[in-house]
Coordinates of C-alpha atoms in Angstrom, one line a residue:
X1 CA 6.2 -13.0 -18.4
X2 CA 5.3 -12.5 -14.8
X3 CA 7.1 -14.5 -12.1
X4 CA 3.9 -16.5 -11.4
X5 CA 3.9 -17.9 -14.9
X6 CA 7.1 -19.9 -14.4
X7 CA 7.3 -23.0 -12.1
X8 CA 9.0 -22.3 -8.8
X9 CA 12.4 -24.0 -8.4
X10 CA 13.9 -22.8 -5.2
X11 CA 17.2 -24.2 -6.3
X12 CA 17.2 -21.9 -9.3
X13 CA 19.6 -19.0 -8.7
X14 CA 18.1 -17.2 -11.7
X15 CA 14.6 -17.3 -10.4
X16 CA 15.7 -16.1 -6.9
X17 CA 17.7 -13.3 -8.4
X18 CA 14.6 -12.1 -10.4
X19 CA 12.4 -12.5 -7.3
X20 CA 14.6 -10.4 -5.0
X21 CA 16.3 -8.1 -7.5
X22 CA 14.9 -5.0 -5.7
X23 CA 16.7 -6.0 -2.5
X24 CA 20.2 -6.2 -4.0
X25 CA 20.9 -2.5 -3.1
X26 CA 19.6 -2.8 0.5
X27 CA 21.8 -2.0 3.5
X28 CA 19.6 -4.2 5.7
X29 CA 16.2 -6.0 5.3
X30 CA 13.4 -6.6 7.7
X31 CA 11.2 -9.5 6.6
X32 CA 7.7 -9.5 8.1
X33 CA 6.9 -13.2 8.9
X34 CA 3.6 -14.1 10.6
X35 CA 4.0 -17.9 10.4
X36 CA 1.5 -18.4 7.7
X37 CA 2.4 -20.3 4.5
X38 CA 3.0 -17.1 2.4
X39 CA 5.4 -15.5 4.8
X40 CA 7.1 -18.8 5.7
X41 CA 7.7 -19.4 2.0
X42 CA 9.1 -15.9 1.8
X43 CA 11.5 -16.5 4.7
X44 CA 12.8 -19.8 3.3
X45 CA 13.2 -18.2 -0.2
X46 CA 15.2 -15.4 1.4
X47 CA 17.4 -18.0 3.1
X48 CA 18.1 -19.7 -0.3
X49 CA 18.8 -16.3 -1.9
X50 CA 21.1 -15.2 0.9
X51 CA 23.0 -18.5 0.6
X52 CA 23.9 -18.0 -3.1
X53 CA 26.0 -14.9 -2.7
X54 CA 27.0 -12.0 -0.4
X55 CA 23.7 -10.4 0.6
X56 CA 22.5 -7.6 2.9
X57 CA 21.7 -8.7 6.5
X58 CA 18.1 -10.0 7.0
X59 CA 16.2 -9.6 10.2
X60 CA 12.9 -11.5 10.6
X61 CA 10.1 -9.7 12.5
X62 CA 6.8 -11.1 13.8
X63 CA 4.1 -8.8 15.0
X64 CA 2.0 -10.0 17.9
X65 CA -1.2 -7.8 17.8
X66 CA -2.3 -9.0 21.3
X67 CA -5.6 -10.1 19.9
X68 CA -5.3 -13.9 20.1
X69 CA -3.7 -16.0 22.9
X70 CA -2.1 -18.2 20.2
X71 CA -0.2 -15.2 18.7
X72 CA 2.7 -15.5 21.2
X73 CA 3.2 -19.2 20.5
X74 CA 3.1 -18.5 16.7
X75 CA 5.8 -15.8 17.2
X76 CA 7.9 -18.3 19.1
X77 CA 7.4 -20.8 16.2
X78 CA 8.7 -18.2 13.7
X79 CA 11.6 -17.3 15.9
X80 CA 12.7 -21.0 16.1
X81 CA 12.4 -21.5 12.3
X82 CA 14.3 -18.2 11.7
X83 CA 17.1 -19.3 14.0
X84 CA 17.3 -22.6 12.2
X85 CA 17.8 -20.7 9.0
X86 CA 20.4 -18.3 10.6
X87 CA 18.2 -15.3 10.8
X88 CA 17.9 -13.1 13.9
X89 CA 14.3 -12.6 15.0
X90 CA 12.3 -10.0 16.8
X91 CA 8.8 -10.2 18.2
X92 CA 7.0 -6.8 18.0
X93 CA 4.0 -6.5 20.4
X94 CA 1.1 -4.1 19.8
X95 CA 0.3 -2.9 23.3
X96 CA -2.5 -0.6 24.6
X97 CA -6.2 -0.5 24.1
X98 CA -7.7 -1.9 20.9
X99 CA -10.6 -0.2 19.0
X100 CA -14.1 -1.7 19.0
X101 CA -14.6 -0.8 15.3
X102 CA -12.2 -0.7 12.4
X103 CA -10.0 -3.3 14.1
X104 CA -8.3 -4.6 11.0
X105 CA -7.4 -1.1 9.8
X106 CA -6.0 -0.2 13.2
X107 CA -4.1 -3.5 13.4
X108 CA -2.6 -2.8 9.9
X109 CA -1.5 0.7 11.0
X110 CA 0.0 -0.7 14.2
X111 CA 1.8 -3.5 12.2
X112 CA 3.5 -1.1 9.9
X113 CA 4.4 1.3 12.7
X114 CA 6.1 -1.5 14.6
X115 CA 7.9 -2.8 11.5
X116 CA 9.1 0.6 10.5
X117 CA 10.3 1.2 14.0
X118 CA 12.2 -2.1 14.0
X119 CA 13.8 -1.3 10.6
X120 CA 15.0 2.1 11.9
X121 CA 16.4 0.5 15.1
X122 CA 18.3 -2.1 13.1
X123 CA 19.5 0.3 10.4
X124 CA 17.6 -1.5 7.7
X125 CA 16.6 0.3 4.4
X126 CA 14.1 -2.3 3.1
X127 CA 10.9 -4.0 4.4
X128 CA 9.6 -7.1 2.6
X129 CA 6.1 -8.6 3.1
X130 CA 4.6 -11.7 1.6
X131 CA 1.5 -10.3 -0.1
X132 CA 0.4 -12.5 -3.0
X133 CA -1.6 -12.4 -6.2
X134 CA -4.7 -13.4 -4.2
X135 CA -4.1 -10.6 -1.7
X136 CA -3.9 -8.2 -4.6
X137 CA -7.2 -9.4 -6.1
X138 CA -9.0 -9.1 -2.7
X139 CA -7.6 -5.6 -2.2
X140 CA -8.9 -4.6 -5.6
X141 CA -12.4 -5.9 -4.9
X142 CA -12.5 -4.2 -1.5
X143 CA -11.5 -0.9 -3.0
X144 CA -14.1 -1.3 -5.8
X145 CA -16.8 -1.8 -3.2
X146 CA -15.8 1.5 -1.6
X147 CA -16.0 3.5 -4.8
X148 CA -12.3 3.9 -5.2
X149 CA -10.8 6.0 -8.0
X150 CA -8.1 4.9 -10.4
X151 CA -5.4 5.3 -7.9
X152 CA -7.1 2.8 -5.6
X153 CA -7.7 0.4 -8.4
X154 CA -4.0 0.2 -8.9
X155 CA -4.0 -2.1 -5.9
X156 CA -0.9 -2.7 -3.9
X157 CA 2.4 -1.6 -5.5
X158 CA 5.2 -4.1 -5.9
X159 CA 7.4 -1.4 -4.4
X160 CA 6.7 1.8 -2.5
X161 CA 8.2 4.3 -0.1
X162 CA 6.9 3.9 3.4
X163 CA 8.1 6.7 5.7
X164 CA 11.6 6.6 4.2
X165 CA 11.7 2.8 4.1
X166 CA 11.5 0.9 0.8
X167 CA 8.6 -1.6 1.1
X168 CA 9.0 -4.5 -1.4
X169 CA 6.4 -7.2 -2.1
X170 CA 8.4 -9.8 -4.1
X171 CA 5.6 -12.4 -4.1
X172 CA 2.8 -10.1 -5.5
X173 CA 2.8 -12.1 -8.8
X174 CA 2.6 -15.5 -7.1
X175 CA -0.7 -17.2 -6.4
X176 CA -1.2 -18.4 -2.8
X177 CA -1.8 -22.0 -4.2
X178 CA 1.7 -21.9 -5.7
X179 CA 3.3 -21.0 -2.3
X180 CA 1.2 -23.6 -0.5
X181 CA 2.4 -26.2 -2.9
X182 CA 6.0 -25.1 -2.5
X183 CA 5.7 -25.3 1.3
X184 CA 4.3 -28.8 0.9
X185 CA 6.9 -30.0 -1.5
X186 CA 9.8 -28.5 0.4
X187 CA 8.4 -29.5 3.8
X188 CA 8.5 -25.9 5.1
X189 CA 6.2 -25.8 8.2
X190 CA 3.7 -23.1 8.8
X191 CA 0.7 -22.2 11.0
X192 CA -2.9 -21.3 10.2
X193 CA -4.4 -18.1 11.5
X194 CA -8.0 -18.6 12.6
X195 CA -8.8 -15.0 11.9
X196 CA -8.5 -15.8 8.2
X197 CA -11.8 -17.6 8.6
X198 CA -13.5 -14.8 10.7
X199 CA -16.3 -13.3 8.5
X200 CA -16.4 -10.2 10.6
X201 CA -13.6 -9.0 8.5
X202 CA -14.3 -7.7 4.9
X203 CA -11.2 -9.4 3.4
X204 CA -12.4 -12.8 4.6
X205 CA -15.9 -12.3 3.1
X206 CA -14.4 -11.3 -0.2
X207 CA -12.1 -14.3 -0.1
X208 CA -15.1 -16.5 0.3
X209 CA -16.6 -15.0 -2.9
X210 CA -13.5 -15.5 -5.0
X211 CA -14.3 -19.0 -6.3
X212 CA -17.7 -17.9 -7.5
X213 CA -16.2 -14.8 -9.2
X214 CA -13.5 -16.9 -10.8
X215 CA -16.2 -19.3 -12.2
X216 CA -17.6 -16.3 -14.1
X217 CA -14.1 -15.4 -15.4
X218 CA -13.2 -12.8 -12.8
X219 CA -10.1 -14.7 -11.6
X220 CA -7.4 -13.4 -9.3
X221 CA -5.0 -13.2 -12.3
X222 CA -7.4 -11.0 -14.2
X223 CA -8.1 -8.7 -11.3
X224 CA -4.3 -8.4 -10.7
X225 CA -4.0 -7.6 -14.4
X226 CA -6.6 -4.8 -14.1
X227 CA -4.6 -3.4 -11.1
X228 CA -1.4 -3.4 -13.2
X229 CA -3.1 -1.6 -16.1
X230 CA -4.6 0.9 -13.7
X231 CA -1.1 1.6 -12.3
X232 CA 0.2 2.2 -15.8
X233 CA -2.7 4.6 -16.6
X234 CA -2.1 6.3 -13.2
X235 CA 1.6 6.9 -13.9
X236 CA 0.7 8.5 -17.3
X237 CA -2.0 10.7 -15.9
X238 CA 0.2 11.8 -13.0
X239 CA 3.0 12.7 -15.4
X240 CA 0.6 14.9 -17.4
X241 CA -0.7 16.5 -14.2
X242 CA 2.8 17.3 -13.1
X243 CA 3.4 19.1 -16.4
X244 CA 0.2 21.1 -15.9
X245 CA 1.2 22.0 -12.3
X246 CA 4.6 23.1 -13.6
X247 CA 2.8 25.6 -16.0
X248 CA 0.9 26.9 -13.0
X249 CA 4.3 28.1 -11.5
X250 CA 3.7 27.2 -7.9
X251 CA 5.6 29.2 -5.3
X252 CA 5.7 28.4 -1.6
X253 CA 5.4 31.2 0.9
X254 CA 4.3 32.1 4.4
X255 CA 0.6 32.2 3.3
X256 CA 0.8 28.8 1.7
X257 CA 1.4 27.6 -1.9
X258 CA 0.6 30.2 -4.5
X259 CA 0.0 29.3 -8.2
X260 CA -1.8 30.4 -11.4
X261 CA -5.0 28.4 -11.6
X262 CA -5.4 28.9 -15.4
X263 CA -3.9 25.5 -16.3
X264 CA -6.5 23.8 -14.1
X265 CA -9.2 25.2 -16.3
X266 CA -7.4 24.4 -19.6
X267 CA -6.8 20.7 -18.9
X268 CA -9.3 17.8 -18.9
X269 CA -11.0 17.4 -15.5
X270 CA -8.9 14.3 -14.5
X271 CA -5.6 16.1 -15.2
X272 CA -6.8 19.2 -13.3
X273 CA -7.9 17.1 -10.3
X274 CA -4.5 15.4 -10.1
X275 CA -2.6 18.6 -10.5
X276 CA -4.7 20.0 -7.6
X277 CA -3.9 17.0 -5.4
X278 CA -0.2 17.3 -6.3
X279 CA -0.4 21.0 -5.4
X280 CA -1.9 20.0 -2.0
X281 CA 1.0 17.7 -1.5
X282 CA 3.5 20.5 -2.2
X283 CA 1.6 22.6 0.3
X284 CA 2.2 19.9 2.9
X285 CA -1.4 18.8 2.9
X286 CA -2.1 15.1 2.7
X287 CA -5.7 14.5 1.4
X288 CA -7.7 12.5 3.9
X289 CA -8.8 9.0 3.1
X290 CA -12.3 8.8 1.6
X291 CA -12.3 12.5 0.6
X292 CA -12.0 12.0 -3.2
X293 CA -15.6 13.1 -3.9
X294 CA -15.2 16.3 -1.9
X295 CA -12.0 17.1 -3.7
X296 CA -13.7 16.5 -7.1
X297 CA -16.5 18.8 -6.1
X298 CA -14.0 21.5 -5.0
X299 CA -12.1 21.3 -8.3
X300 CA -15.3 21.4 -10.2
X301 CA -16.5 24.6 -8.4
X302 CA -13.0 26.1 -8.8
X303 CA -13.1 25.6 -12.5
X304 CA -16.5 27.1 -12.7
X305 CA -15.3 30.2 -10.8
X306 CA -12.3 30.5 -13.1
X307 CA -14.5 30.4 -16.2
X308 CA -16.7 33.2 -14.7
X309 CA -13.8 35.3 -13.4
X310 CA -15.1 35.0 -9.9
X311 CA -13.3 34.6 -6.5
X312 CA -13.8 31.3 -4.7
X313 CA -13.1 30.1 -1.2
X314 CA -13.6 26.6 0.4
X315 CA -12.1 24.1 2.8
X316 CA -11.5 20.6 1.7
X317 CA -9.4 17.7 3.0
X318 CA -7.7 19.9 5.6
X319 CA -6.9 22.6 3.1
X320 CA -8.0 26.2 2.9
X321 CA -8.5 27.0 -0.9
X322 CA -8.6 30.6 -2.0
X323 CA -9.0 31.8 -5.6
X324 CA -9.0 35.5 -6.4
X325 CA -10.8 37.1 -9.3
X326 CA -7.5 37.3 -11.3
X327 CA -7.0 33.5 -11.2
X328 CA -4.4 33.4 -8.4
X329 CA -4.9 30.3 -6.3
X330 CA -3.6 29.8 -2.7
X331 CA -3.6 26.5 -0.8
X332 CA -2.8 26.5 2.9
X333 CA -3.4 24.1 5.8
X334 CA -6.8 24.8 7.3
X335 CA -6.6 26.3 10.8
X336 CA -7.4 23.5 13.4
X337 CA -10.2 25.5 15.0
X338 CA -12.1 25.7 11.7
X339 CA -11.6 22.1 10.5
X340 CA -14.9 20.8 9.1
X341 CA -16.8 24.1 9.7
X342 CA -16.6 25.6 6.2
X343 CA -17.1 22.6 3.8
X344 CA -17.3 22.8 0.1

């Protein structure tokens, strides 16, 4: 049973323990609170959880992106509510020029950069955000529209490592309507962000489509269920890919990561693809966003060359890929001066 299938009783110690179980080992927690109903519910639930036993210290942080004049006032509102609950508060301001395109993506990157910096300064080990079931469904639809692979269809993870910090999303099984009802019932105040109605942003446009999709059976709960199943399949495939990479006997050296490419030809394509990406990671190369098709093409040509006993050379996603005629594969970071000049 998911947490969202049970009625929320903020006085229930058992429910709160299940909700925040992942935070019990934290040495310190930064809670990202914008002032909206989701994050205000999170802050109040953390206060109830903290009051039931000895807990790690919690610091509330609000990011002011500097994009709306109301943002400073909203941060002050959160600070006052946090103080009333006994939480210290910090306002983190995104300064500097803002991009003309890709604003939401840049704001997201800036937000996490500021939150991670705050956590490090405060000695916190965990970051909590108030992403909900509805946020998960919207994320899945956005990634579907961009042609995402199985990894992307796994949506947001309930927990993940973020630059050495444990990022936890305890409300990911909770519908937004449930949290709104909770705020209303418990008289927890919140603010409305007008940017949530701005259709310049893809997430807002997808949110507007959700009722029509739900009427056809594509509800947020079913989309979140698809994401959960995709994550399960992803874990199984990654485990098989790790086994294949182990058989390739990768060895790191000055010239890059050296391995036997034969297992990449013996396995099904999806396993070979994942083993190749894992090898890139071992070589210190992070595949660039949106490069999945190019990596797939590279692995396809690599397998063809292996079958023919031919040498092969290509650059893809920041990596220099070299296969010799004996099946030895070397992966190394592509020299900066050649980036993008010798594509697959």
